[in-house]
mmCIF file of C-alpha atoms in Angstrom:
data_model
loop_
_atom_site.group_PDB
_atom_site.id
_atom_site.type_symbol
_atom_site.label_atom_id
_atom_site.label_comp_id
_atom_site.label_asym_id
_atom_site.label_seq_id
_atom_site.Cartn_x
_atom_site.Cartn_y
_atom_site.Cartn_z
ATOM 1 C CA MET A 161 12.604 15.134 5.297
ATOM 2 C CA PRO A 162 12.755 11.855 7.878
ATOM 3 C CA PRO A 163 15.952 9.818 7.145
ATOM 4 C CA SER A 164 15.127 6.734 4.534
ATOM 5 C CA ASN A 165 14.888 3.185 5.779
ATOM 6 C CA PRO A 166 15.096 -0.152 3.702
ATOM 7 C CA LEU A 167 10.963 -0.289 3.352
ATOM 8 C CA ALA A 168 10.537 3.177 2.294
ATOM 9 C CA ASP A 169 13.144 2.835 -0.353
ATOM 10 C CA HIS A 170 11.678 -0.163 -1.796
ATOM 11 C CA TYR A 171 8.378 1.757 -2.608
ATOM 12 C CA GLN A 172 10.132 4.755 -3.481
ATOM 13 C CA ARG A 173 13.073 2.990 -5.888
ATOM 14 C CA ALA A 174 10.825 3.299 -9.216
ATOM 15 C CA LEU A 175 8.668 6.353 -8.089
ATOM 16 C CA ARG A 176 8.046 8.836 -10.768
ATOM 17 C CA ALA A 177 6.395 11.563 -8.845
ATOM 18 C CA ASP A 178 7.043 14.857 -11.250
ATOM 19 C CA GLU A 179 6.263 12.386 -14.233
ATOM 20 C CA VAL A 180 2.926 11.288 -12.655
ATOM 21 C CA LEU A 181 2.245 15.054 -12.130
ATOM 22 C CA ALA A 182 2.992 15.939 -15.658
ATOM 23 C CA GLN A 183 1.094 13.055 -17.442
ATOM 24 C CA ILE A 184 -1.803 13.879 -14.915
ATOM 25 C CA ASP A 185 -1.617 17.635 -15.860
ATOM 26 C CA SER A 186 -1.390 16.915 -19.606
ATOM 27 C CA HIS A 187 -4.441 14.555 -19.535
ATOM 28 C CA TYR A 188 -6.628 15.765 -17.034
ATOM 29 C CA PRO A 189 -6.470 19.481 -16.929
ATOM 30 C CA ALA A 190 -9.354 20.206 -15.602
ATOM 31 C CA GLY A 191 -7.980 18.008 -12.257
ATOM 32 C CA PRO A 192 -8.348 14.132 -12.829
ATOM 33 C CA THR A 193 -11.407 12.243 -11.280
ATOM 34 C CA LEU A 194 -11.264 9.144 -8.276
ATOM 35 C CA HIS A 195 -11.526 6.958 -10.550
ATOM 36 C CA GLN A 196 -9.524 8.139 -13.012
ATOM 37 C CA LEU A 197 -6.755 8.490 -10.411
ATOM 38 C CA ALA A 198 -7.560 4.927 -9.174
ATOM 39 C CA PRO A 199 -4.990 2.704 -11.165
ATOM 40 C CA LEU A 200 -2.161 4.829 -9.556
ATOM 41 C CA ASP A 201 -3.532 5.552 -5.974
ATOM 42 C CA GLN A 202 -5.679 2.364 -5.374
ATOM 43 C CA LEU A 203 -2.536 0.236 -5.171
ATOM 44 C CA HIS A 204 -4.493 -2.890 -3.229
ATOM 45 C CA ILE A 205 -6.223 -5.546 -4.224
ATOM 46 C CA GLY A 206 -10.033 -4.987 -5.160
ATOM 47 C CA GLY A 207 -9.228 -0.842 -6.505
ATOM 48 C CA VAL A 208 -12.360 1.630 -5.909
ATOM 49 C CA ALA A 209 -14.767 -0.905 -4.957
ATOM 50 C CA ALA A 210 -12.685 -2.826 -2.313
ATOM 51 C CA SER A 211 -12.121 0.931 -0.483
ATOM 52 C CA THR A 212 -16.198 1.630 -0.809
ATOM 53 C CA ARG A 213 -16.949 -1.732 0.832
ATOM 54 C CA LEU A 214 -13.765 -0.764 3.828
ATOM 55 C CA LEU A 215 -15.645 2.298 4.281
ATOM 56 C CA GLU A 216 -19.484 1.231 4.336
ATOM 57 C CA ARG A 217 -17.990 -0.445 7.195
ATOM 58 C CA LEU A 218 -17.943 3.385 9.176
ATOM 59 C CA ASN A 219 -20.745 6.320 9.399
ATOM 60 C CA PRO A 220 -19.032 9.455 8.895
ATOM 61 C CA ASP A 221 -22.077 11.197 11.547
ATOM 62 C CA THR A 222 -20.305 8.718 14.031
ATOM 63 C CA HIS A 223 -17.153 7.931 13.120
ATOM 64 C CA ARG A 224 -15.871 11.107 11.265
ATOM 65 C CA LYS A 225 -12.426 11.443 12.331
ATOM 66 C CA VAL A 226 -10.626 8.587 10.450
ATOM 67 C CA LEU A 227 -6.781 7.674 10.415
ATOM 68 C CA ASP A 228 -5.371 5.860 7.687
ATOM 69 C CA ILE A 229 -2.535 3.800 8.502
ATOM 70 C CA GLY A 230 -0.591 2.931 5.571
ATOM 71 C CA ALA A 231 -2.084 5.365 3.414
ATOM 72 C CA GLY A 232 0.073 5.104 0.185
ATOM 73 C CA LEU A 233 -0.927 7.348 -2.525
ATOM 74 C CA GLY A 234 -4.057 8.351 -1.066
ATOM 75 C CA GLY A 235 -6.782 6.824 -2.747
ATOM 76 C CA LEU A 236 -8.606 5.620 0.206
ATOM 77 C CA MET A 237 -8.101 9.097 1.849
ATOM 78 C CA ARG A 238 -9.479 10.802 -0.801
ATOM 79 C CA GLN A 239 -12.442 8.691 -1.412
ATOM 80 C CA GLY A 240 -13.130 8.748 2.006
ATOM 81 C CA ALA A 241 -13.326 12.738 2.376
ATOM 82 C CA SER A 242 -15.920 12.602 -0.964
ATOM 83 C CA LEU A 243 -18.265 10.701 2.000
ATOM 84 C CA GLY A 244 -17.853 13.079 4.670
ATOM 85 C CA PHE A 245 -14.607 11.816 6.209
ATOM 86 C CA GLN A 246 -12.468 13.416 8.090
ATOM 87 C CA MET A 247 -9.190 11.750 6.830
ATOM 88 C CA THR A 248 -5.595 11.731 8.527
ATOM 89 C CA GLY A 249 -3.344 9.443 6.398
ATOM 90 C CA LEU A 250 0.062 8.029 7.517
ATOM 91 C CA ASP A 251 2.509 6.247 5.380
ATOM 92 C CA ILE A 252 6.614 5.840 6.263
ATOM 93 C CA THR A 253 7.359 6.472 2.959
ATOM 94 C CA HIS A 254 7.527 10.216 2.596
ATOM 95 C CA GLY A 255 7.958 10.195 -1.106
ATOM 96 C CA PHE A 256 4.098 8.513 -1.222
ATOM 97 C CA SER A 257 3.285 11.200 1.697
ATOM 98 C CA ALA A 258 4.246 13.913 -0.497
ATOM 99 C CA LEU A 259 2.956 13.134 -4.124
ATOM 100 C CA ASN A 260 -0.517 11.955 -2.010
ATOM 101 C CA LYS A 261 -0.641 15.679 -1.193
ATOM 102 C CA SER A 262 -0.006 16.841 -4.501
ATOM 103 C CA LEU A 263 -1.938 14.723 -6.144
ATOM 104 C CA SER A 264 -4.788 15.784 -3.624
ATOM 105 C CA LEU A 265 -4.286 19.511 -4.766
ATOM 106 C CA ARG A 266 -5.557 18.239 -7.874
ATOM 107 C CA ILE A 267 -8.615 17.363 -6.620
ATOM 108 C CA SER A 268 -11.720 19.589 -6.596
ATOM 109 C CA GLN A 269 -13.540 18.370 -3.528
ATOM 110 C CA PRO A 270 -15.467 21.600 -2.441
ATOM 111 C CA ASP A 271 -17.275 20.227 -0.029
ATOM 112 C CA ALA A 272 -15.172 17.561 1.432
ATOM 113 C CA PRO A 273 -13.416 17.943 4.916
ATOM 114 C CA PRO A 274 -9.603 18.990 4.854
ATOM 115 C CA LEU A 275 -7.254 15.965 4.459
ATOM 116 C CA ALA A 276 -3.816 15.548 6.657
ATOM 117 C CA TRP A 277 -1.085 13.738 5.880
ATOM 118 C CA VAL A 278 1.911 12.464 8.019
ATOM 119 C CA THR A 279 5.175 10.424 7.726
ATOM 120 C CA GLY A 280 5.427 8.461 10.472
ATOM 121 C CA ASP A 281 5.896 5.147 11.656
ATOM 122 C CA ALA A 282 2.855 2.698 12.936
ATOM 123 C CA CYS A 283 4.744 1.822 15.764
ATOM 124 C CA ALA A 284 4.342 5.101 17.254
ATOM 125 C CA LEU A 285 1.838 6.988 16.466
ATOM 126 C CA PRO A 286 2.248 10.800 16.702
ATOM 127 C CA PHE A 287 -1.255 11.761 17.761
ATOM 128 C CA ALA A 288 -2.941 11.837 21.308
ATOM 129 C CA ASP A 289 -4.715 9.049 23.202
ATOM 130 C CA ASN A 290 -8.318 9.223 21.859
ATOM 131 C CA SER A 291 -7.840 11.158 19.012
ATOM 132 C CA PHE A 292 -9.821 8.976 16.266
ATOM 133 C CA ASP A 293 -13.101 7.463 16.039
ATOM 134 C CA ALA A 294 -11.595 5.090 13.208
ATOM 135 C CA VAL A 295 -8.597 3.604 12.259
ATOM 136 C CA LEU A 296 -8.013 2.059 8.860
ATOM 137 C CA PHE A 297 -5.721 -0.777 7.714
ATOM 138 C CA GLN A 298 -5.451 -1.275 4.021
ATOM 139 C CA HIS A 299 -2.592 -3.646 2.552
ATOM 140 C CA SER A 300 -0.398 -2.155 5.061
ATOM 141 C CA LEU A 301 0.174 -4.641 8.035
ATOM 142 C CA LEU A 302 1.700 -6.923 5.912
ATOM 143 C CA ASN A 303 4.806 -4.372 5.998
ATOM 144 C CA MET A 304 5.285 -4.331 9.769
ATOM 145 C CA PRO A 305 7.105 -6.872 11.688
ATOM 146 C CA ASN A 306 5.684 -5.329 15.243
ATOM 147 C CA ALA A 307 1.915 -5.868 14.492
ATOM 148 C CA SER A 308 1.298 -6.133 18.474
ATOM 149 C CA LYS A 309 2.763 -2.728 18.914
ATOM 150 C CA VAL A 310 0.680 -1.297 16.037
ATOM 151 C CA ILE A 311 -2.417 -2.602 17.274
ATOM 152 C CA THR A 312 -1.478 -1.372 20.734
ATOM 153 C CA GLU A 313 -0.745 2.453 19.183
ATOM 154 C CA SER A 314 -4.231 1.814 17.118
ATOM 155 C CA ARG A 315 -5.826 1.308 20.650
ATOM 156 C CA ARG A 316 -4.413 3.922 22.239
ATOM 157 C CA VAL A 317 -5.390 6.597 19.731
ATOM 158 C CA LEU A 318 -8.913 5.521 19.094
ATOM 159 C CA ARG A 319 -11.591 7.174 21.503
ATOM 160 C CA PRO A 320 -13.887 4.560 23.433
ATOM 161 C CA GLY A 321 -16.179 2.730 20.842
ATOM 162 C CA GLY A 322 -14.143 3.377 18.167
ATOM 163 C CA GLN A 323 -13.530 1.384 15.377
ATOM 164 C CA LEU A 324 -10.687 -0.450 13.445
ATOM 165 C CA VAL A 325 -11.213 -1.550 9.812
ATOM 166 C CA MET A 326 -8.796 -3.577 8.099
ATOM 167 C CA HIS A 327 -8.546 -4.856 4.615
ATOM 168 C CA GLU A 328 -5.688 -6.788 4.405
ATOM 169 C CA VAL A 329 -3.527 -9.932 2.827
ATOM 170 C CA VAL A 330 -2.687 -12.451 5.374
ATOM 171 C CA SER A 331 -0.898 -15.692 4.448
ATOM 172 C CA GLY A 332 -2.611 -18.628 3.113
ATOM 173 C CA PRO A 333 -2.405 -22.303 3.612
ATOM 174 C CA ASN A 334 0.460 -22.692 1.282
ATOM 175 C CA VAL A 335 2.289 -19.300 2.290
ATOM 176 C CA ALA A 336 5.326 -21.268 1.603
ATOM 177 C CA GLN A 337 4.839 -21.139 -2.270
ATOM 178 C CA LEU A 338 4.842 -17.709 -2.085
ATOM 179 C CA ARG A 339 6.184 -16.130 -5.325
ATOM 180 C CA TYR A 340 7.989 -12.735 -5.370
ATOM 181 C CA PRO A 341 8.179 -10.010 -5.720
ATOM 182 C CA VAL A 342 5.004 -8.458 -4.688
ATOM 183 C CA PRO A 343 4.237 -4.899 -4.413
ATOM 184 C CA TRP A 344 4.537 -4.559 -0.431
ATOM 185 C CA ALA A 345 7.890 -6.755 -1.125
ATOM 186 C CA ALA A 346 10.631 -7.583 -3.348
ATOM 187 C CA SER A 347 11.451 -10.384 -1.296
ATOM 188 C CA SER A 348 10.437 -11.973 2.502
ATOM 189 C CA LYS A 349 12.270 -8.916 4.163
ATOM 190 C CA HIS A 350 9.731 -6.786 4.064
ATOM 191 C CA SER A 351 6.814 -9.494 4.255
ATOM 192 C CA HIS A 352 5.363 -10.039 7.079
ATOM 193 C CA LEU A 353 2.064 -12.084 6.779
ATOM 194 C CA LEU A 354 0.150 -12.946 9.673
ATOM 195 C CA THR A 355 -2.253 -15.771 9.499
ATOM 196 C CA LEU A 356 -5.738 -14.906 9.925
ATOM 197 C CA VAL A 357 -5.633 -16.750 13.305
ATOM 198 C CA GLU A 358 -2.795 -14.643 14.476
ATOM 199 C CA LEU A 359 -4.340 -11.385 13.678
ATOM 200 C CA THR A 360 -8.007 -11.744 15.235
ATOM 201 C CA ARG A 361 -6.046 -12.787 18.371
ATOM 202 C CA LEU A 362 -3.533 -10.229 18.011
ATOM 203 C CA LEU A 363 -6.649 -7.781 17.810
ATOM 204 C CA GLU A 364 -8.343 -9.163 20.854
ATOM 205 C CA ILE A 365 -5.292 -9.126 23.032
ATOM 206 C CA GLY A 366 -4.813 -5.557 22.441
ATOM 207 C CA GLY A 367 -8.325 -4.328 23.803
ATOM 208 C CA PHE A 368 -10.365 -4.967 20.650
ATOM 209 C CA GLN A 369 -13.785 -6.918 19.982
ATOM 210 C CA LEU A 370 -14.423 -8.773 16.926
ATOM 211 C CA GLU A 371 -17.546 -8.003 14.946
ATOM 212 C CA HIS A 372 -17.013 -8.732 11.377
ATOM 213 C CA VAL A 373 -14.639 -11.113 9.787
ATOM 214 C CA ASP A 374 -15.188 -11.679 5.865
ATOM 215 C CA ASP A 375 -12.816 -13.701 3.256
ATOM 216 C CA TRP A 376 -12.648 -11.967 0.256
ATOM 217 C CA SER A 377 -10.161 -14.013 -1.182
ATOM 218 C CA GLU A 378 -11.976 -15.271 -4.631
ATOM 219 C CA MET A 379 -13.214 -11.744 -5.237
ATOM 220 C CA ALA A 380 -9.933 -10.741 -5.007
ATOM 221 C CA LEU A 381 -8.495 -13.187 -7.364
ATOM 222 C CA ALA A 382 -11.120 -12.641 -9.870
ATOM 223 C CA TRP A 383 -10.331 -8.532 -9.786
ATOM 224 C CA ARG A 384 -6.701 -9.209 -9.918
ATOM 225 C CA GLN A 385 -7.058 -11.375 -13.092
ATOM 226 C CA ARG A 386 -9.118 -8.800 -14.585
ATOM 227 C CA GLN A 387 -6.617 -6.160 -13.536
ATOM 228 C CA ARG A 388 -3.886 -8.524 -15.139
ATOM 229 C CA GLN A 389 -5.732 -8.527 -18.818
ATOM 230 C CA LYS A 390 -5.799 -4.602 -18.775
ATOM 231 C CA GLU A 391 -2.602 -4.313 -17.981
ATOM 232 C CA GLN A 392 -1.180 -6.872 -20.780
ATOM 233 C CA ALA A 393 -3.159 -4.571 -23.475
ATOM 234 C CA PRO A 394 -1.085 -3.050 -26.283
ATOM 235 C CA GLN A 395 -2.368 0.340 -25.550
ATOM 236 C CA GLN A 396 -0.836 2.131 -22.528
ATOM 237 C CA ALA A 397 -2.923 3.363 -19.966
ATOM 238 C CA VAL A 398 -2.742 7.429 -18.582
ATOM 239 C CA LEU A 399 -1.987 6.055 -15.260
ATOM 240 C CA SER A 400 -0.768 2.555 -13.828
ATOM 241 C CA PRO A 401 0.586 1.315 -10.933
ATOM 242 C CA GLN A 402 4.116 1.140 -13.221
ATOM 243 C CA TRP A 403 4.599 4.796 -12.269
ATOM 244 C CA VAL A 404 5.084 3.300 -9.104
ATOM 245 C CA PHE A 405 6.802 0.309 -9.453
ATOM 246 C CA GLY A 406 8.633 0.498 -12.884
ATOM 247 C CA GLU A 407 8.781 -2.463 -14.932
ATOM 248 C CA ARG A 408 8.928 -4.458 -11.603
ATOM 249 C CA PHE A 409 5.212 -4.418 -11.327
ATOM 250 C CA ILE A 410 4.904 -6.940 -14.523
ATOM 251 C CA THR A 411 6.028 -9.511 -12.353
ATOM 252 C CA MET A 412 4.478 -8.310 -9.475
ATOM 253 C CA GLY A 413 1.142 -8.513 -10.870
ATOM 254 C CA LYS A 414 1.638 -11.717 -12.321
ATOM 255 C CA ASN A 415 2.641 -12.821 -9.052
ATOM 256 C CA LEU A 416 -0.261 -11.724 -6.958
ATOM 257 C CA VAL A 417 -2.670 -13.547 -9.831
ATOM 258 C CA ASP A 418 -0.611 -17.074 -8.992
ATOM 259 C CA ASN A 419 -0.075 -16.608 -5.111
ATOM 260 C CA LEU A 420 -4.020 -15.805 -4.666
ATOM 261 C CA ALA A 421 -4.708 -18.970 -7.056
ATOM 262 C CA GLN A 422 -2.473 -21.066 -5.481
ATOM 263 C CA GLY A 423 -3.264 -20.142 -1.807
ATOM 264 C CA ALA A 424 -0.244 -18.507 -0.522
ATOM 265 C CA ILE A 425 -2.026 -15.644 0.522
ATOM 266 C CA LYS A 426 -5.371 -14.439 1.446
ATOM 267 C CA VAL A 427 -7.481 -10.995 1.370
ATOM 268 C CA VAL A 428 -9.491 -10.227 4.514
ATOM 269 C CA GLU A 429 -11.799 -7.808 5.881
ATOM 270 C CA ILE A 430 -12.355 -7.577 9.596
ATOM 271 C CA GLN A 431 -14.323 -5.242 11.781
ATOM 272 C CA ALA A 432 -13.194 -4.462 15.821
ATOM 273 C CA SER A 433 -14.326 -2.203 18.393
ATOM 274 C CA CYS A 434 -12.872 -0.619 21.591
#
């Protein structure tokens, strides 16, 4: 196992991997569906619908080999595999990579390409040059202090004509009012939000050509408000983000709504080619 690091510790602090697997085996003995896993493994703002939109930016016939940087518990990976993409997931949190693999083994996707899981640092991707057709980021660059290096590494592993697609949180006009904790950070120490202008400039400097930029903030807020209502329901869900973040998520979920509503953060989608 790789040595521990503070960011991985943030994500693993309350992770109840064995209990999660026992819960899934108990409630879904025939194996869970992608939607049944979504409250646990689609931890980004927007859930399955956001992942669907992200994957629709790509075509498995022309961009089959996909690297998911910051794959977390693998919801996007498994959803991509169901569409025919050959997904490789990289995450710096080994506990996430291990649980991601265990969850994948419980889902029946007989016709899907095989998945691959790697624990590693996006600043030093353990892959050869030109080895992927597409690279995805979904609420992961926000944890990376050296975004320029990560973008350079992403460009290196992409083949000519490859695509980079992002569904990311960026800082809003009122970022000074950002409330913690949030799912990606307990404090500002591990939150490395860029403005949209800063992010698109880094992509262009890194050798990418912007093809699509869209602001999802209004949809993101409406989705998070709906999720907040579900999370406050008296009946406990089979799976929820609390299995990952513990009781902290009660505050995290509220803060996400407030941060979006007050313009402290924005949610964007970006597609660029190399």
